[in-house]
Amino acid sequence: MKKIVTLLLCVITTTIYAQSFEGTLTYKIEYEIKTDTSFPVSKEQLLETLKKSEDYFDTLVVHIKNGNYEKVINSEEKKRIVYTSNQQKIHTIDDGVDYVLIQDAKKYAATKIEFEKPTFTKNDTITMIAGKECTSIVLDWDGTAQETYFYNNTFLNIDPELFKDHQFEYFYDILKHTNSYPTQINKSLNGLMEIRMILVDHVAEEIPDLSFAIPPLEPAEKEFTEIIKGTTGQDVMRIKN
């Protein structure tokens, strides 16, 4: 009898994590800038400068299916970030731009500079997000930067092994702790600025494979490729006309 119960528990656990979430997640983005009177620029000026940047956005939509995702960012120039598990690459595609940046997902960071890996600390404090009781995992880079991933391990479940080759930004390592997609992500730098990505909507639905399609590409100019590779550590290719 004991062996039968153990076997059933193993089957149930395997089934739970095999049924990975497929659908659409929508996050709102909040920015908080902390300055004191000695800082030469006010937080209002910093926020206004940020809003004028092409990288500023206030909504993130994620389509996820099996080991693939597409992130759509409503920045000034709409941006798609696509990861496909069969290629193990992350493609950044900007509207109106002829070039695509390509990140090797097996690397932890885009930059060529090697940083120390963060410490991972589990926080069992309950925070209500999207109507769910969430705990968190905290990544800390010796106090200079910190990222907090909130999750509920019975909600938005993801099989970590689907993303075993996605080391970029420690995504696989995070999923091994959470077994689910985050309900909120807080990122702070030196206590000066914090970005919060908060889940506001989720829809379990079938996602077409076309969502993860990459346009036909060809090699970019050699000089431009070398500049991008030298400054960002990423590859670059041109979209075929």
PDB file of C-alpha atoms in Angstrom:
ATOM      1  CA  MET A   1       0.000   0.000   0.000  1.00  0.00           C
ATOM      2  CA  LYS A   2       2.796   2.428   0.895  1.00  0.00           C
ATOM      3  CA  LYS A   3       4.447   1.826  -2.486  1.00  0.00           C
ATOM      4  CA  ILE A   4       1.136   2.467  -4.281  1.00  0.00           C
ATOM      5  CA  VAL A   5       0.630   5.795  -2.441  1.00  0.00           C
ATOM      6  CA  THR A   6       4.206   6.861  -3.245  1.00  0.00           C
ATOM      7  CA  LEU A   7       3.705   5.987  -6.909  1.00  0.00           C
ATOM      8  CA  LEU A   8       0.444   7.958  -7.062  1.00  0.00           C
ATOM      9  CA  LEU A   9       2.103  11.001  -5.509  1.00  0.00           C
ATOM     10  CA  CYS A  10       4.893  10.836  -8.066  1.00  0.00           C
ATOM     11  CA  VAL A  11       2.390  10.596 -10.915  1.00  0.00           C
ATOM     12  CA  ILE A  12       0.357  13.551  -9.574  1.00  0.00           C
ATOM     13  CA  THR A  13       3.472  15.708  -9.108  1.00  0.00           C
ATOM     14  CA  THR A  14       4.767  14.882 -12.577  1.00  0.00           C
ATOM     15  CA  THR A  15       1.383  15.668 -14.114  1.00  0.00           C
ATOM     16  CA  ILE A  16       1.163  19.062 -12.388  1.00  0.00           C
ATOM     17  CA  TYR A  17       4.514  20.239 -13.707  1.00  0.00           C
ATOM     18  CA  ALA A  18       4.037  18.656 -17.144  1.00  0.00           C
ATOM     19  CA  GLN A  19       0.939  20.789 -17.745  1.00  0.00           C
ATOM     20  CA  SER A  20       2.698  24.064 -18.400  1.00  0.00           C
ATOM     21  CA  PHE A  21       0.697  27.243 -18.818  1.00  0.00           C
ATOM     22  CA  GLU A  22      -0.089  28.243 -22.381  1.00  0.00           C
ATOM     23  CA  GLY A  23      -1.635  31.628 -22.954  1.00  0.00           C
ATOM     24  CA  THR A  24      -1.257  35.394 -22.677  1.00  0.00           C
ATOM     25  CA  LEU A  25      -0.013  37.413 -19.711  1.00  0.00           C
ATOM     26  CA  THR A  26      -0.292  41.196 -19.460  1.00  0.00           C
ATOM     27  CA  TYR A  27       1.844  43.256 -17.092  1.00  0.00           C
ATOM     28  CA  LYS A  28       1.698  46.947 -16.255  1.00  0.00           C
ATOM     29  CA  ILE A  29       5.044  48.657 -15.722  1.00  0.00           C
ATOM     30  CA  GLU A  30       5.677  51.115 -12.904  1.00  0.00           C
ATOM     31  CA  TYR A  31       8.778  53.227 -12.377  1.00  0.00           C
ATOM     32  CA  GLU A  32       9.944  54.662  -9.086  1.00  0.00           C
ATOM     33  CA  ILE A  33      12.909  57.012  -8.924  1.00  0.00           C
ATOM     34  CA  LYS A  34      14.409  57.854  -5.553  1.00  0.00           C
ATOM     35  CA  THR A  35      16.609  60.931  -5.256  1.00  0.00           C
ATOM     36  CA  ASP A  36      17.600  63.245  -2.428  1.00  0.00           C
ATOM     37  CA  THR A  37      18.263  66.990  -2.406  1.00  0.00           C
ATOM     38  CA  SER A  38      21.956  66.490  -3.210  1.00  0.00           C
ATOM     39  CA  PHE A  39      21.186  64.758  -6.508  1.00  0.00           C
ATOM     40  CA  PRO A  40      21.719  67.176  -9.460  1.00  0.00           C
ATOM     41  CA  VAL A  41      18.572  66.090 -11.347  1.00  0.00           C
ATOM     42  CA  SER A  42      15.063  65.790  -9.910  1.00  0.00           C
ATOM     43  CA  LYS A  43      13.147  62.520 -10.167  1.00  0.00           C
ATOM     44  CA  GLU A  44      10.561  64.307 -12.319  1.00  0.00           C
ATOM     45  CA  GLN A  45      13.298  65.271 -14.810  1.00  0.00           C
ATOM     46  CA  LEU A  46      14.708  61.752 -14.800  1.00  0.00           C
ATOM     47  CA  LEU A  47      11.274  60.234 -15.426  1.00  0.00           C
ATOM     48  CA  GLU A  48      10.599  62.701 -18.246  1.00  0.00           C
ATOM     49  CA  THR A  49      13.931  61.810 -19.862  1.00  0.00           C
ATOM     50  CA  LEU A  50      13.089  58.135 -19.522  1.00  0.00           C
ATOM     51  CA  LYS A  51       9.701  58.633 -21.170  1.00  0.00           C
ATOM     52  CA  LYS A  52      11.381  60.258 -24.177  1.00  0.00           C
ATOM     53  CA  SER A  53      13.616  57.225 -24.564  1.00  0.00           C
ATOM     54  CA  GLU A  54      12.745  54.559 -27.131  1.00  0.00           C
ATOM     55  CA  ASP A  55      13.194  51.996 -24.347  1.00  0.00           C
ATOM     56  CA  TYR A  56      10.405  53.394 -22.166  1.00  0.00           C
ATOM     57  CA  PHE A  57       7.229  51.312 -21.985  1.00  0.00           C
ATOM     58  CA  ASP A  58       4.319  50.860 -19.580  1.00  0.00           C
ATOM     59  CA  THR A  59       2.780  47.600 -20.836  1.00  0.00           C
ATOM     60  CA  LEU A  60       4.315  44.185 -21.464  1.00  0.00           C
ATOM     61  CA  VAL A  61       2.366  41.350 -23.106  1.00  0.00           C
ATOM     62  CA  VAL A  62       3.791  37.821 -22.969  1.00  0.00           C
ATOM     63  CA  HIS A  63       2.642  34.935 -25.147  1.00  0.00           C
ATOM     64  CA  ILE A  64       3.978  31.638 -23.846  1.00  0.00           C
ATOM     65  CA  LYS A  65       3.736  28.107 -25.173  1.00  0.00           C
ATOM     66  CA  ASN A  66       5.830  25.088 -24.263  1.00  0.00           C
ATOM     67  CA  GLY A  67       9.442  26.293 -24.257  1.00  0.00           C
ATOM     68  CA  ASN A  68       8.816  29.433 -26.307  1.00  0.00           C
ATOM     69  CA  TYR A  69       7.746  33.001 -25.547  1.00  0.00           C
ATOM     70  CA  GLU A  70       7.063  36.251 -27.308  1.00  0.00           C
ATOM     71  CA  LYS A  71       7.213  39.519 -25.358  1.00  0.00           C
ATOM     72  CA  VAL A  72       5.557  42.553 -26.963  1.00  0.00           C
ATOM     73  CA  ILE A  73       6.600  45.932 -25.573  1.00  0.00           C
ATOM     74  CA  ASN A  74       4.635  49.128 -26.280  1.00  0.00           C
ATOM     75  CA  SER A  75       7.702  51.369 -26.446  1.00  0.00           C
ATOM     76  CA  GLU A  76       7.853  54.289 -28.886  1.00  0.00           C
ATOM     77  CA  GLU A  77       9.062  51.809 -31.470  1.00  0.00           C
ATOM     78  CA  LYS A  78       7.054  48.659 -30.817  1.00  0.00           C
ATOM     79  CA  LYS A  79       9.371  45.821 -29.944  1.00  0.00           C
ATOM     80  CA  ARG A  80       9.084  42.013 -30.061  1.00  0.00           C
ATOM     81  CA  ILE A  81      11.405  39.800 -28.033  1.00  0.00           C
ATOM     82  CA  VAL A  82      11.155  36.168 -29.121  1.00  0.00           C
ATOM     83  CA  TYR A  83      12.739  33.083 -27.570  1.00  0.00           C
ATOM     84  CA  THR A  84      12.492  29.711 -29.292  1.00  0.00           C
ATOM     85  CA  SER A  85      13.766  26.624 -27.516  1.00  0.00           C
ATOM     86  CA  ASN A  86      14.847  24.889 -30.706  1.00  0.00           C
ATOM     87  CA  GLN A  87      17.270  27.721 -31.552  1.00  0.00           C
ATOM     88  CA  GLN A  88      18.151  28.679 -27.943  1.00  0.00           C
ATOM     89  CA  LYS A  89      18.339  32.296 -29.108  1.00  0.00           C
ATOM     90  CA  ILE A  90      16.533  35.489 -28.111  1.00  0.00           C
ATOM     91  CA  HIS A  91      15.661  37.745 -31.050  1.00  0.00           C
ATOM     92  CA  THR A  92      14.835  41.439 -30.518  1.00  0.00           C
ATOM     93  CA  ILE A  93      12.817  42.833 -33.406  1.00  0.00           C
ATOM     94  CA  ASP A  94      11.954  46.552 -33.555  1.00  0.00           C
ATOM     95  CA  ASP A  95       9.245  47.935 -35.817  1.00  0.00           C
ATOM     96  CA  GLY A  96      10.753  49.983 -38.619  1.00  0.00           C
ATOM     97  CA  VAL A  97      14.291  48.720 -37.990  1.00  0.00           C
ATOM     98  CA  ASP A  98      16.065  46.537 -40.549  1.00  0.00           C
ATOM     99  CA  TYR A  99      18.317  44.814 -38.011  1.00  0.00           C
ATOM    100  CA  VAL A 100      17.629  42.118 -35.422  1.00  0.00           C
ATOM    101  CA  LEU A 101      19.709  41.657 -32.274  1.00  0.00           C
ATOM    102  CA  ILE A 102      20.352  38.044 -31.345  1.00  0.00           C
ATOM    103  CA  GLN A 103      21.255  36.963 -27.815  1.00  0.00           C
ATOM    104  CA  ASP A 104      22.626  33.529 -26.993  1.00  0.00           C
ATOM    105  CA  ALA A 105      20.166  32.364 -24.304  1.00  0.00           C
ATOM    106  CA  LYS A 106      22.758  30.021 -22.800  1.00  0.00           C
ATOM    107  CA  LYS A 107      24.692  33.076 -21.566  1.00  0.00           C
ATOM    108  CA  TYR A 108      23.628  34.792 -18.340  1.00  0.00           C
ATOM    109  CA  ALA A 109      24.032  38.364 -19.616  1.00  0.00           C
ATOM    110  CA  ALA A 110      24.158  40.316 -22.864  1.00  0.00           C
ATOM    111  CA  THR A 111      27.262  42.320 -21.965  1.00  0.00           C
ATOM    112  CA  LYS A 112      30.753  40.966 -22.577  1.00  0.00           C
ATOM    113  CA  ILE A 113      31.663  41.909 -19.003  1.00  0.00           C
ATOM    114  CA  GLU A 114      31.372  38.972 -16.620  1.00  0.00           C
ATOM    115  CA  PHE A 115      29.518  39.755 -13.404  1.00  0.00           C
ATOM    116  CA  GLU A 116      29.386  37.761 -10.191  1.00  0.00           C
ATOM    117  CA  LYS A 117      26.338  35.537  -9.981  1.00  0.00           C
ATOM    118  CA  PRO A 118      23.655  36.738  -7.561  1.00  0.00           C
ATOM    119  CA  THR A 119      22.620  35.026  -4.361  1.00  0.00           C
ATOM    120  CA  PHE A 120      19.155  33.450  -4.338  1.00  0.00           C
ATOM    121  CA  THR A 121      17.050  33.886  -1.191  1.00  0.00           C
ATOM    122  CA  LYS A 122      13.540  32.542  -0.710  1.00  0.00           C
ATOM    123  CA  ASN A 123      11.091  34.859   1.059  1.00  0.00           C
ATOM    124  CA  ASP A 124       7.984  33.184   2.511  1.00  0.00           C
ATOM    125  CA  THR A 125       6.211  36.463   3.286  1.00  0.00           C
ATOM    126  CA  ILE A 126       2.762  36.422   1.660  1.00  0.00           C
ATOM    127  CA  THR A 127       1.911  39.192  -0.825  1.00  0.00           C
ATOM    128  CA  MET A 128      -1.455  39.329  -2.593  1.00  0.00           C
ATOM    129  CA  ILE A 129      -1.016  39.777  -6.354  1.00  0.00           C
ATOM    130  CA  ALA A 130      -3.710  39.141  -8.984  1.00  0.00           C
ATOM    131  CA  GLY A 131      -5.859  37.669  -6.238  1.00  0.00           C
ATOM    132  CA  LYS A 132      -3.231  35.051  -5.392  1.00  0.00           C
ATOM    133  CA  GLU A 133      -1.134  34.511  -2.273  1.00  0.00           C
ATOM    134  CA  CYS A 134       2.429  34.887  -3.499  1.00  0.00           C
ATOM    135  CA  THR A 135       5.832  34.280  -1.979  1.00  0.00           C
ATOM    136  CA  SER A 136       9.051  35.392  -3.652  1.00  0.00           C
ATOM    137  CA  ILE A 137      12.604  34.607  -4.598  1.00  0.00           C
ATOM    138  CA  VAL A 138      15.175  37.419  -4.325  1.00  0.00           C
ATOM    139  CA  LEU A 139      18.292  37.722  -6.476  1.00  0.00           C
ATOM    140  CA  ASP A 140      20.915  40.000  -4.936  1.00  0.00           C
ATOM    141  CA  TRP A 141      24.149  41.262  -6.471  1.00  0.00           C
ATOM    142  CA  ASP A 142      25.965  42.159  -3.259  1.00  0.00           C
ATOM    143  CA  GLY A 143      23.605  45.064  -2.549  1.00  0.00           C
ATOM    144  CA  THR A 144      24.245  46.943  -5.818  1.00  0.00           C
ATOM    145  CA  ALA A 145      21.226  45.467  -7.607  1.00  0.00           C
ATOM    146  CA  GLN A 146      18.290  43.329  -6.568  1.00  0.00           C
ATOM    147  CA  GLU A 147      15.497  41.502  -8.362  1.00  0.00           C
ATOM    148  CA  THR A 148      12.432  40.030  -6.657  1.00  0.00           C
ATOM    149  CA  TYR A 149      10.209  37.488  -8.401  1.00  0.00           C
ATOM    150  CA  PHE A 150       6.787  36.927  -6.840  1.00  0.00           C
ATOM    151  CA  TYR A 151       4.949  33.707  -7.611  1.00  0.00           C
ATOM    152  CA  ASN A 152       2.272  31.236  -6.548  1.00  0.00           C
ATOM    153  CA  ASN A 153       3.402  27.688  -7.269  1.00  0.00           C
ATOM    154  CA  THR A 154      -0.138  26.528  -8.117  1.00  0.00           C
ATOM    155  CA  PHE A 155      -0.735  29.355 -10.605  1.00  0.00           C
ATOM    156  CA  LEU A 156       0.761  29.865 -14.095  1.00  0.00           C
ATOM    157  CA  ASN A 157       2.742  26.647 -13.711  1.00  0.00           C
ATOM    158  CA  ILE A 158       5.750  26.158 -15.962  1.00  0.00           C
ATOM    159  CA  ASP A 159       7.892  23.049 -16.336  1.00  0.00           C
ATOM    160  CA  PRO A 160      11.412  24.464 -15.790  1.00  0.00           C
ATOM    161  CA  GLU A 161      12.947  21.829 -18.065  1.00  0.00           C
ATOM    162  CA  LEU A 162      11.232  23.438 -21.049  1.00  0.00           C
ATOM    163  CA  PHE A 163      13.604  26.367 -20.483  1.00  0.00           C
ATOM    164  CA  LYS A 164      16.710  24.443 -19.431  1.00  0.00           C
ATOM    165  CA  ASP A 165      18.790  26.208 -22.103  1.00  0.00           C
ATOM    166  CA  HIS A 166      17.512  29.679 -21.146  1.00  0.00           C
ATOM    167  CA  GLN A 167      20.218  30.813 -18.744  1.00  0.00           C
ATOM    168  CA  PHE A 168      19.887  34.462 -19.818  1.00  0.00           C
ATOM    169  CA  GLU A 169      18.915  36.650 -16.851  1.00  0.00           C
ATOM    170  CA  TYR A 170      18.890  33.443 -14.744  1.00  0.00           C
ATOM    171  CA  PHE A 171      15.467  32.493 -16.128  1.00  0.00           C
ATOM    172  CA  TYR A 172      15.980  28.725 -15.812  1.00  0.00           C
ATOM    173  CA  ASP A 173      17.439  29.068 -12.310  1.00  0.00           C
ATOM    174  CA  ILE A 174      14.442  31.168 -11.254  1.00  0.00           C
ATOM    175  CA  LEU A 175      11.954  28.670 -12.684  1.00  0.00           C
ATOM    176  CA  LYS A 176      13.659  25.837 -10.792  1.00  0.00           C
ATOM    177  CA  HIS A 177      12.755  27.689  -7.588  1.00  0.00           C
ATOM    178  CA  THR A 178       9.244  28.786  -8.569  1.00  0.00           C
ATOM    179  CA  ASN A 179       7.903  26.205 -11.056  1.00  0.00           C
ATOM    180  CA  SER A 180       5.668  29.029 -12.309  1.00  0.00           C
ATOM    181  CA  TYR A 181       5.714  32.281 -14.238  1.00  0.00           C
ATOM    182  CA  PRO A 182       6.037  35.374 -12.007  1.00  0.00           C
ATOM    183  CA  THR A 183       3.025  37.439 -10.959  1.00  0.00           C
ATOM    184  CA  GLN A 184       5.269  40.423 -10.308  1.00  0.00           C
ATOM    185  CA  ILE A 185       8.911  41.354 -10.868  1.00  0.00           C
ATOM    186  CA  ASN A 186      10.672  44.168  -8.986  1.00  0.00           C
ATOM    187  CA  LYS A 187      14.080  45.329 -10.214  1.00  0.00           C
ATOM    188  CA  SER A 188      16.092  47.916  -8.311  1.00  0.00           C
ATOM    189  CA  LEU A 189      19.514  49.457  -8.881  1.00  0.00           C
ATOM    190  CA  ASN A 190      21.521  50.926  -6.004  1.00  0.00           C
ATOM    191  CA  GLY A 191      18.280  51.918  -4.316  1.00  0.00           C
ATOM    192  CA  LEU A 192      18.059  54.766  -6.855  1.00  0.00           C
ATOM    193  CA  MET A 193      15.498  53.372  -9.267  1.00  0.00           C
ATOM    194  CA  GLU A 194      12.962  50.557  -9.163  1.00  0.00           C
ATOM    195  CA  ILE A 195      10.946  49.050 -12.008  1.00  0.00           C
ATOM    196  CA  ARG A 196       7.897  46.945 -11.156  1.00  0.00           C
ATOM    197  CA  MET A 197       6.179  44.602 -13.621  1.00  0.00           C
ATOM    198  CA  ILE A 198       2.781  43.655 -12.185  1.00  0.00           C
ATOM    199  CA  LEU A 199       0.433  41.043 -13.648  1.00  0.00           C
ATOM    200  CA  VAL A 200      -2.934  42.617 -14.488  1.00  0.00           C
ATOM    201  CA  ASP A 201      -4.452  40.003 -16.790  1.00  0.00           C
ATOM    202  CA  HIS A 202      -3.956  36.358 -17.712  1.00  0.00           C
ATOM    203  CA  VAL A 203      -5.760  34.262 -20.314  1.00  0.00           C
ATOM    204  CA  ALA A 204      -5.205  30.532 -20.785  1.00  0.00           C
ATOM    205  CA  GLU A 205      -5.566  30.054 -24.537  1.00  0.00           C
ATOM    206  CA  GLU A 206      -4.001  28.356 -27.495  1.00  0.00           C
ATOM    207  CA  ILE A 207      -1.112  30.387 -28.858  1.00  0.00           C
ATOM    208  CA  PRO A 208      -0.354  29.945 -32.585  1.00  0.00           C
ATOM    209  CA  ASP A 209       3.198  29.016 -33.525  1.00  0.00           C
ATOM    210  CA  LEU A 210       3.213  32.106 -35.756  1.00  0.00           C
ATOM    211  CA  SER A 211       3.622  34.205 -32.602  1.00  0.00           C
ATOM    212  CA  PHE A 212       7.197  32.920 -32.351  1.00  0.00           C
ATOM    213  CA  ALA A 213       8.059  33.386 -36.029  1.00  0.00           C
ATOM    214  CA  ILE A 214      11.317  35.134 -36.911  1.00  0.00           C
ATOM    215  CA  PRO A 215      11.519  37.025 -40.224  1.00  0.00           C
ATOM    216  CA  PRO A 216      14.001  35.727 -42.817  1.00  0.00           C
ATOM    217  CA  LEU A 217      17.465  37.045 -41.979  1.00  0.00           C
ATOM    218  CA  GLU A 218      20.758  37.583 -43.757  1.00  0.00           C
ATOM    219  CA  PRO A 219      24.221  38.632 -42.528  1.00  0.00           C
ATOM    220  CA  ALA A 220      24.588  42.297 -41.606  1.00  0.00           C
ATOM    221  CA  GLU A 221      27.493  44.437 -42.778  1.00  0.00           C
ATOM    222  CA  LYS A 222      30.763  43.181 -41.308  1.00  0.00           C
ATOM    223  CA  GLU A 223      31.789  46.503 -39.721  1.00  0.00           C
ATOM    224  CA  PHE A 224      28.363  46.992 -38.109  1.00  0.00           C
ATOM    225  CA  THR A 225      28.359  43.387 -36.863  1.00  0.00           C
ATOM    226  CA  GLU A 226      31.761  43.871 -35.238  1.00  0.00           C
ATOM    227  CA  ILE A 227      30.632  47.110 -33.539  1.00  0.00           C
ATOM    228  CA  ILE A 228      27.495  45.461 -32.090  1.00  0.00           C
ATOM    229  CA  LYS A 229      29.390  42.362 -31.023  1.00  0.00           C
ATOM    230  CA  GLY A 230      32.145  44.428 -29.444  1.00  0.00           C
ATOM    231  CA  THR A 231      29.841  46.740 -27.492  1.00  0.00           C
ATOM    232  CA  THR A 232      26.946  44.439 -26.515  1.00  0.00           C
ATOM    233  CA  GLY A 233      28.226  40.898 -26.927  1.00  0.00           C
ATOM    234  CA  GLN A 234      25.195  40.197 -29.136  1.00  0.00           C
ATOM    235  CA  ASP A 235      25.020  39.118 -32.751  1.00  0.00           C
ATOM    236  CA  VAL A 236      23.132  41.155 -35.323  1.00  0.00           C
ATOM    237  CA  MET A 237      21.515  40.236 -38.631  1.00  0.00           C
ATOM    238  CA  ARG A 238      19.584  42.124 -41.284  1.00  0.00           C
ATOM    239  CA  ILE A 239      15.963  41.382 -42.193  1.00  0.00           C
ATOM    240  CA  LYS A 240      15.707  40.240 -45.803  1.00  0.00           C
ATOM    241  CA  ASN A 241      13.694  42.544 -48.037  1.00  0.00           C
TER     242      ASN A 241
END
